[in-house]
GROMACS .gro file of C-alpha atoms in nm:
model
  280
    1UNK     CA    1   2.271   1.049   0.967
    2UNK     CA    2   1.957   0.845   1.023
    3UNK     CA    3   2.020   0.485   1.123
    4UNK     CA    4   1.923   0.207   0.883
    5UNK     CA    5   1.987  -0.164   0.873
    6UNK     CA    6   1.898  -0.489   0.698
    7UNK     CA    7   1.943  -0.849   0.800
    8UNK     CA    8   1.763  -1.156   0.930
    9UNK     CA    9   1.597  -1.188   1.269
   10UNK     CA   10   1.540  -1.511   1.466
   11UNK     CA   11   1.289  -1.740   1.300
   12UNK     CA   12   1.441  -1.659   0.959
   13UNK     CA   13   1.266  -1.324   0.914
   14UNK     CA   14   1.437  -1.085   0.669
   15UNK     CA   15   1.397  -0.720   0.766
   16UNK     CA   16   1.484  -0.365   0.674
   17UNK     CA   17   1.478  -0.094   0.938
   18UNK     CA   18   1.519   0.282   0.956
   19UNK     CA   19   1.494   0.549   1.224
   20UNK     CA   20   1.635   0.647   1.560
   21UNK     CA   21   1.321   0.675   1.773
   22UNK     CA   22   1.301   0.510   2.115
   23UNK     CA   23   1.007   0.289   2.023
   24UNK     CA   24   0.976   0.024   1.750
   25UNK     CA   25   0.706   0.017   1.483
   26UNK     CA   26   0.695  -0.325   1.317
   27UNK     CA   27   0.523  -0.339   0.977
   28UNK     CA   28   0.407  -0.688   0.876
   29UNK     CA   29   0.340  -0.690   0.499
   30UNK     CA   30   0.070  -0.857   0.298
   31UNK     CA   31   0.061  -1.167   0.081
   32UNK     CA   32   0.281  -1.010  -0.186
   33UNK     CA   33   0.576  -1.042   0.053
   34UNK     CA   34   0.606  -1.404  -0.063
   35UNK     CA   35   0.666  -1.291  -0.421
   36UNK     CA   36   1.015  -1.148  -0.392
   37UNK     CA   37   1.355  -1.287  -0.300
   38UNK     CA   38   1.323  -1.212   0.069
   39UNK     CA   39   1.664  -1.044   0.080
   40UNK     CA   40   1.683  -0.671   0.141
   41UNK     CA   41   1.986  -0.513  -0.027
   42UNK     CA   42   2.212  -0.289   0.182
   43UNK     CA   43   2.065   0.057   0.240
   44UNK     CA   44   1.708  -0.067   0.187
   45UNK     CA   45   1.628   0.105   0.514
   46UNK     CA   46   1.724   0.441   0.369
   47UNK     CA   47   1.515   0.364   0.061
   48UNK     CA   48   1.201   0.316   0.273
   49UNK     CA   49   1.269   0.620   0.493
   50UNK     CA   50   1.058   0.864   0.281
   51UNK     CA   51   0.761   0.626   0.294
   52UNK     CA   52   0.769   0.614   0.674
   53UNK     CA   53   0.889   0.971   0.730
   54UNK     CA   54   0.599   1.065   0.957
   55UNK     CA   55   0.697   0.798   1.210
   56UNK     CA   56   1.072   0.838   1.229
   57UNK     CA   57   1.087   1.101   1.505
   58UNK     CA   58   0.940   0.858   1.755
   59UNK     CA   59   1.011   0.517   1.606
   60UNK     CA   60   1.258   0.289   1.448
   61UNK     CA   61   1.048   0.130   1.175
   62UNK     CA   62   1.102  -0.236   1.088
   63UNK     CA   63   0.956  -0.391   0.773
   64UNK     CA   64   0.946  -0.753   0.886
   65UNK     CA   65   0.913  -1.009   0.608
   66UNK     CA   66   0.808  -1.366   0.659
   67UNK     CA   67   1.065  -1.647   0.633
   68UNK     CA   68   1.132  -1.812   0.298
   69UNK     CA   69   1.060  -2.184   0.256
   70UNK     CA   70   0.741  -2.190   0.460
   71UNK     CA   71   0.654  -2.541   0.580
   72UNK     CA   72   0.373  -2.738   0.415
   73UNK     CA   73   0.049  -2.662   0.596
   74UNK     CA   74   0.185  -2.327   0.720
   75UNK     CA   75  -0.072  -2.213   0.975
   76UNK     CA   76  -0.136  -1.975   1.261
   77UNK     CA   77   0.080  -2.172   1.501
   78UNK     CA   78   0.378  -2.162   1.264
   79UNK     CA   79   0.332  -1.789   1.203
   80UNK     CA   80   0.303  -1.701   1.571
   81UNK     CA   81   0.603  -1.912   1.672
   82UNK     CA   82   0.842  -1.753   1.421
   83UNK     CA   83   0.711  -1.398   1.462
   84UNK     CA   84   0.735  -1.419   1.841
   85UNK     CA   85   1.102  -1.511   1.803
   86UNK     CA   86   1.162  -1.222   1.563
   87UNK     CA   87   0.993  -0.973   1.795
   88UNK     CA   88   1.208  -1.065   2.096
   89UNK     CA   89   1.528  -0.877   1.999
   90UNK     CA   90   1.320  -0.583   1.874
   91UNK     CA   91   1.138  -0.558   2.207
   92UNK     CA   92   1.464  -0.592   2.398
   93UNK     CA   93   1.617  -0.300   2.206
   94UNK     CA   94   1.334  -0.046   2.239
   95UNK     CA   95   1.111   0.123   2.494
   96UNK     CA   96   0.804  -0.043   2.347
   97UNK     CA   97   0.666  -0.199   2.029
   98UNK     CA   98   0.365  -0.107   1.817
   99UNK     CA   99   0.269  -0.306   1.508
  100UNK     CA  100   0.097  -0.253   1.173
  101UNK     CA  101  -0.030  -0.566   0.997
  102UNK     CA  102  -0.132  -0.523   0.634
  103UNK     CA  103  -0.370  -0.773   0.468
  104UNK     CA  104  -0.218  -1.119   0.540
  105UNK     CA  105   0.015  -0.944   0.784
  106UNK     CA  106  -0.296  -0.824   0.967
  107UNK     CA  107  -0.416  -1.181   1.011
  108UNK     CA  108  -0.081  -1.284   1.158
  109UNK     CA  109  -0.069  -0.972   1.377
  110UNK     CA  110  -0.407  -1.062   1.527
  111UNK     CA  111  -0.290  -1.414   1.608
  112UNK     CA  112   0.034  -1.285   1.758
  113UNK     CA  113  -0.143  -1.023   1.971
  114UNK     CA  114  -0.384  -1.289   2.095
  115UNK     CA  115  -0.141  -1.573   2.162
  116UNK     CA  116   0.186  -1.390   2.241
  117UNK     CA  117   0.064  -1.048   2.354
  118UNK     CA  118   0.365  -0.920   2.548
  119UNK     CA  119   0.567  -0.761   2.264
  120UNK     CA  120   0.280  -0.551   2.116
  121UNK     CA  121   0.143  -0.240   2.288
  122UNK     CA  122  -0.081  -0.106   2.010
  123UNK     CA  123  -0.197  -0.272   1.691
  124UNK     CA  124  -0.310  -0.140   1.353
  125UNK     CA  125  -0.489  -0.383   1.121
  126UNK     CA  126  -0.478  -0.233   0.771
  127UNK     CA  127  -0.695  -0.366   0.489
  128UNK     CA  128  -0.749  -0.683   0.684
  129UNK     CA  129  -1.013  -0.829   0.914
  130UNK     CA  130  -1.079  -1.135   1.126
  131UNK     CA  131  -1.122  -1.349   0.811
  132UNK     CA  132  -1.143  -1.336   0.434
  133UNK     CA  133  -1.481  -1.247   0.283
  134UNK     CA  134  -1.670  -1.550   0.151
  135UNK     CA  135  -1.719  -1.390  -0.191
  136UNK     CA  136  -1.341  -1.342  -0.226
  137UNK     CA  137  -1.252  -1.707  -0.177
  138UNK     CA  138  -1.285  -1.796  -0.545
  139UNK     CA  139  -1.046  -1.513  -0.640
  140UNK     CA  140  -0.788  -1.632  -0.386
  141UNK     CA  141  -0.820  -1.989  -0.515
  142UNK     CA  142  -0.757  -1.852  -0.864
  143UNK     CA  143  -0.439  -1.688  -0.731
  144UNK     CA  144  -0.340  -2.025  -0.592
  145UNK     CA  145  -0.383  -2.186  -0.935
  146UNK     CA  146  -0.175  -1.908  -1.093
  147UNK     CA  147   0.094  -1.963  -0.829
  148UNK     CA  148   0.117  -2.335  -0.900
  149UNK     CA  149   0.156  -2.248  -1.270
  150UNK     CA  150   0.423  -1.985  -1.195
  151UNK     CA  151   0.205  -1.711  -1.345
  152UNK     CA  152   0.315  -1.428  -1.116
  153UNK     CA  153   0.213  -1.157  -1.362
  154UNK     CA  154  -0.152  -1.262  -1.352
  155UNK     CA  155  -0.152  -1.252  -0.971
  156UNK     CA  156   0.003  -0.906  -0.966
  157UNK     CA  157  -0.227  -0.766  -1.234
  158UNK     CA  158  -0.545  -0.885  -1.060
  159UNK     CA  159  -0.416  -0.758  -0.727
  160UNK     CA  160  -0.355  -0.416  -0.880
  161UNK     CA  161  -0.714  -0.399  -1.005
  162UNK     CA  162  -0.839  -0.487  -0.656
  163UNK     CA  163  -0.608  -0.246  -0.474
  164UNK     CA  164  -0.661   0.084  -0.651
  165UNK     CA  165  -0.972   0.293  -0.700
  166UNK     CA  166  -0.815   0.542  -0.943
  167UNK     CA  167  -0.667   0.509  -1.293
  168UNK     CA  168  -0.403   0.265  -1.173
  169UNK     CA  169  -0.670  -0.005  -1.155
  170UNK     CA  170  -0.691   0.017  -1.534
  171UNK     CA  171  -0.332   0.112  -1.620
  172UNK     CA  172  -0.130  -0.128  -1.405
  173UNK     CA  173  -0.276  -0.468  -1.510
  174UNK     CA  174  -0.175  -0.453  -1.880
  175UNK     CA  175   0.172  -0.324  -1.787
  176UNK     CA  176   0.217  -0.605  -1.534
  177UNK     CA  177   0.101  -0.863  -1.788
  178UNK     CA  178   0.352  -0.743  -2.049
  179UNK     CA  179   0.666  -0.559  -1.938
  180UNK     CA  180   0.607  -0.670  -1.581
  181UNK     CA  181   0.660  -1.034  -1.673
  182UNK     CA  182   1.027  -0.955  -1.735
  183UNK     CA  183   1.110  -0.692  -1.472
  184UNK     CA  184   0.909  -0.789  -1.163
  185UNK     CA  185   1.092  -0.998  -0.898
  186UNK     CA  186   1.026  -1.369  -0.880
  187UNK     CA  187   0.960  -1.560  -0.559
  188UNK     CA  188   1.264  -1.712  -0.394
  189UNK     CA  189   1.049  -2.015  -0.314
  190UNK     CA  190   0.737  -2.054  -0.534
  191UNK     CA  191   0.566  -2.278  -0.277
  192UNK     CA  192   0.566  -1.987  -0.031
  193UNK     CA  193   0.312  -1.813  -0.254
  194UNK     CA  194   0.048  -2.084  -0.254
  195UNK     CA  195   0.116  -2.168   0.111
  196UNK     CA  196   0.050  -1.804   0.197
  197UNK     CA  197  -0.275  -1.816   0.001
  198UNK     CA  198  -0.376  -2.136   0.180
  199UNK     CA  199  -0.306  -1.958   0.511
  200UNK     CA  200  -0.540  -1.674   0.413
  201UNK     CA  201  -0.815  -1.916   0.309
  202UNK     CA  202  -0.790  -2.111   0.636
  203UNK     CA  203  -0.760  -1.820   0.881
  204UNK     CA  204  -1.068  -1.732   1.088
  205UNK     CA  205  -1.021  -1.539   1.410
  206UNK     CA  206  -1.367  -1.386   1.433
  207UNK     CA  207  -1.471  -1.586   1.737
  208UNK     CA  208  -1.147  -1.503   1.921
  209UNK     CA  209  -1.132  -1.126   1.887
  210UNK     CA  210  -1.219  -1.072   2.252
  211UNK     CA  211  -0.881  -1.222   2.346
  212UNK     CA  212  -0.698  -0.927   2.183
  213UNK     CA  213  -0.663  -0.675   2.466
  214UNK     CA  214  -0.436  -0.425   2.294
  215UNK     CA  215  -0.584  -0.099   2.164
  216UNK     CA  216  -0.644  -0.180   1.798
  217UNK     CA  217  -0.724   0.038   1.498
  218UNK     CA  218  -0.894  -0.132   1.203
  219UNK     CA  219  -0.822   0.075   0.891
  220UNK     CA  220  -0.999  -0.035   0.574
  221UNK     CA  221  -1.126   0.073   0.235
  222UNK     CA  222  -1.502   0.084   0.198
  223UNK     CA  223  -1.474  -0.106  -0.135
  224UNK     CA  224  -1.213  -0.365  -0.033
  225UNK     CA  225  -1.320  -0.686  -0.212
  226UNK     CA  226  -1.119  -0.921   0.011
  227UNK     CA  227  -1.175  -0.783   0.360
  228UNK     CA  228  -1.502  -0.599   0.315
  229UNK     CA  229  -1.642  -0.301   0.505
  230UNK     CA  230  -1.889  -0.537   0.675
  231UNK     CA  231  -1.603  -0.756   0.799
  232UNK     CA  232  -1.404  -0.452   0.909
  233UNK     CA  233  -1.701  -0.337   1.117
  234UNK     CA  234  -1.743  -0.686   1.264
  235UNK     CA  235  -1.374  -0.700   1.351
  236UNK     CA  236  -1.364  -0.360   1.522
  237UNK     CA  237  -1.687  -0.432   1.711
  238UNK     CA  238  -1.554  -0.766   1.837
  239UNK     CA  239  -1.234  -0.619   1.979
  240UNK     CA  240  -1.243  -0.511   2.345
  241UNK     CA  241  -1.050  -0.194   2.256
  242UNK     CA  242  -1.119  -0.164   1.884
  243UNK     CA  243  -1.156   0.145   1.668
  244UNK     CA  244  -1.262   0.162   1.303
  245UNK     CA  245  -1.159   0.390   1.017
  246UNK     CA  246  -1.338   0.320   0.687
  247UNK     CA  247  -1.216   0.520   0.388
  248UNK     CA  248  -1.494   0.602   0.143
  249UNK     CA  249  -1.433   0.481  -0.211
  250UNK     CA  250  -1.102   0.308  -0.132
  251UNK     CA  251  -1.026  -0.056  -0.209
  252UNK     CA  252  -0.769  -0.310  -0.088
  253UNK     CA  253  -0.480  -0.066  -0.120
  254UNK     CA  254  -0.632   0.208   0.098
  255UNK     CA  255  -0.328   0.211   0.328
  256UNK     CA  256  -0.114   0.307   0.027
  257UNK     CA  257  -0.347   0.489  -0.212
  258UNK     CA  258  -0.483   0.708   0.069
  259UNK     CA  259  -0.154   0.723   0.254
  260UNK     CA  260  -0.196   1.076   0.387
  261UNK     CA  261  -0.523   0.969   0.549
  262UNK     CA  262  -0.365   0.649   0.675
  263UNK     CA  263  -0.063   0.820   0.826
  264UNK     CA  264  -0.271   1.092   0.992
  265UNK     CA  265  -0.513   0.846   1.148
  266UNK     CA  266  -0.242   0.602   1.256
  267UNK     CA  267  -0.027   0.878   1.406
  268UNK     CA  268  -0.325   1.012   1.599
  269UNK     CA  269  -0.395   0.661   1.727
  270UNK     CA  270  -0.034   0.592   1.824
  271UNK     CA  271   0.023   0.930   1.987
  272UNK     CA  272  -0.262   0.905   2.233
  273UNK     CA  273  -0.155   0.794   2.582
  274UNK     CA  274  -0.220   0.424   2.631
  275UNK     CA  275  -0.487   0.478   2.898
  276UNK     CA  276  -0.665   0.734   2.680
  277UNK     CA  277  -0.673   0.495   2.384
  278UNK     CA  278  -0.836   0.235   2.606
  279UNK     CA  279  -1.104   0.479   2.714
  280UNK     CA  280  -1.193   0.596   2.365
   0.00000   0.00000   0.00000
């Protein structure tokens, strides 16, 4: 039977893991991670196994949440310090570690790869870039106002419209604003939501991309309103060993909505020998 586990890693990071591969693939989720309890029920690893099925032959996959009760002024230094602690036992238990950072997780992954590079061999930045697009700042500030009012349904409904390019962009928002108000999980610590949003607004790593030496794939939707195609191109171009995959027509949820494309491209990237990735 495939191995799965849940628990908390150093630095207060809840996680769920699945797989028996010799290497570790650490998935660092987006901003929405702050909007649930932060506790993975037993057997959560088995529940996520189908989603990560294409990686399980070679990897043990860890979905690594951020700690609850983020400190006021949560910033890059705080994120790097706690994530570096969480990565230590993972690195010690596996032959190597690759990482996927999604949206806000992509911002943190960049900072970690730059400031504490040892644990990460290869990096995928999904629907993220070196900073938030200027035109998206007002939308993120609106999310922050919703968070301070405890209006989680409005955040989720607007996120859904920005993530999907198909019928879900129309169908999900009204459901989330009605039934979703009663069935969607609530944040364990409401302040974590607006502190995460403040982190996104403050983060700018565009002038420090050259310090990320790891082979890095930037995967983005061409219509992402938060981390635009222009920013994705700028990010990949600024990386010493950067590659870019832009998905035509996709928005902020390209990693999920176009998952077959995402998995194929990421697997191809991760399967190439390290020296070959560097030469590409």
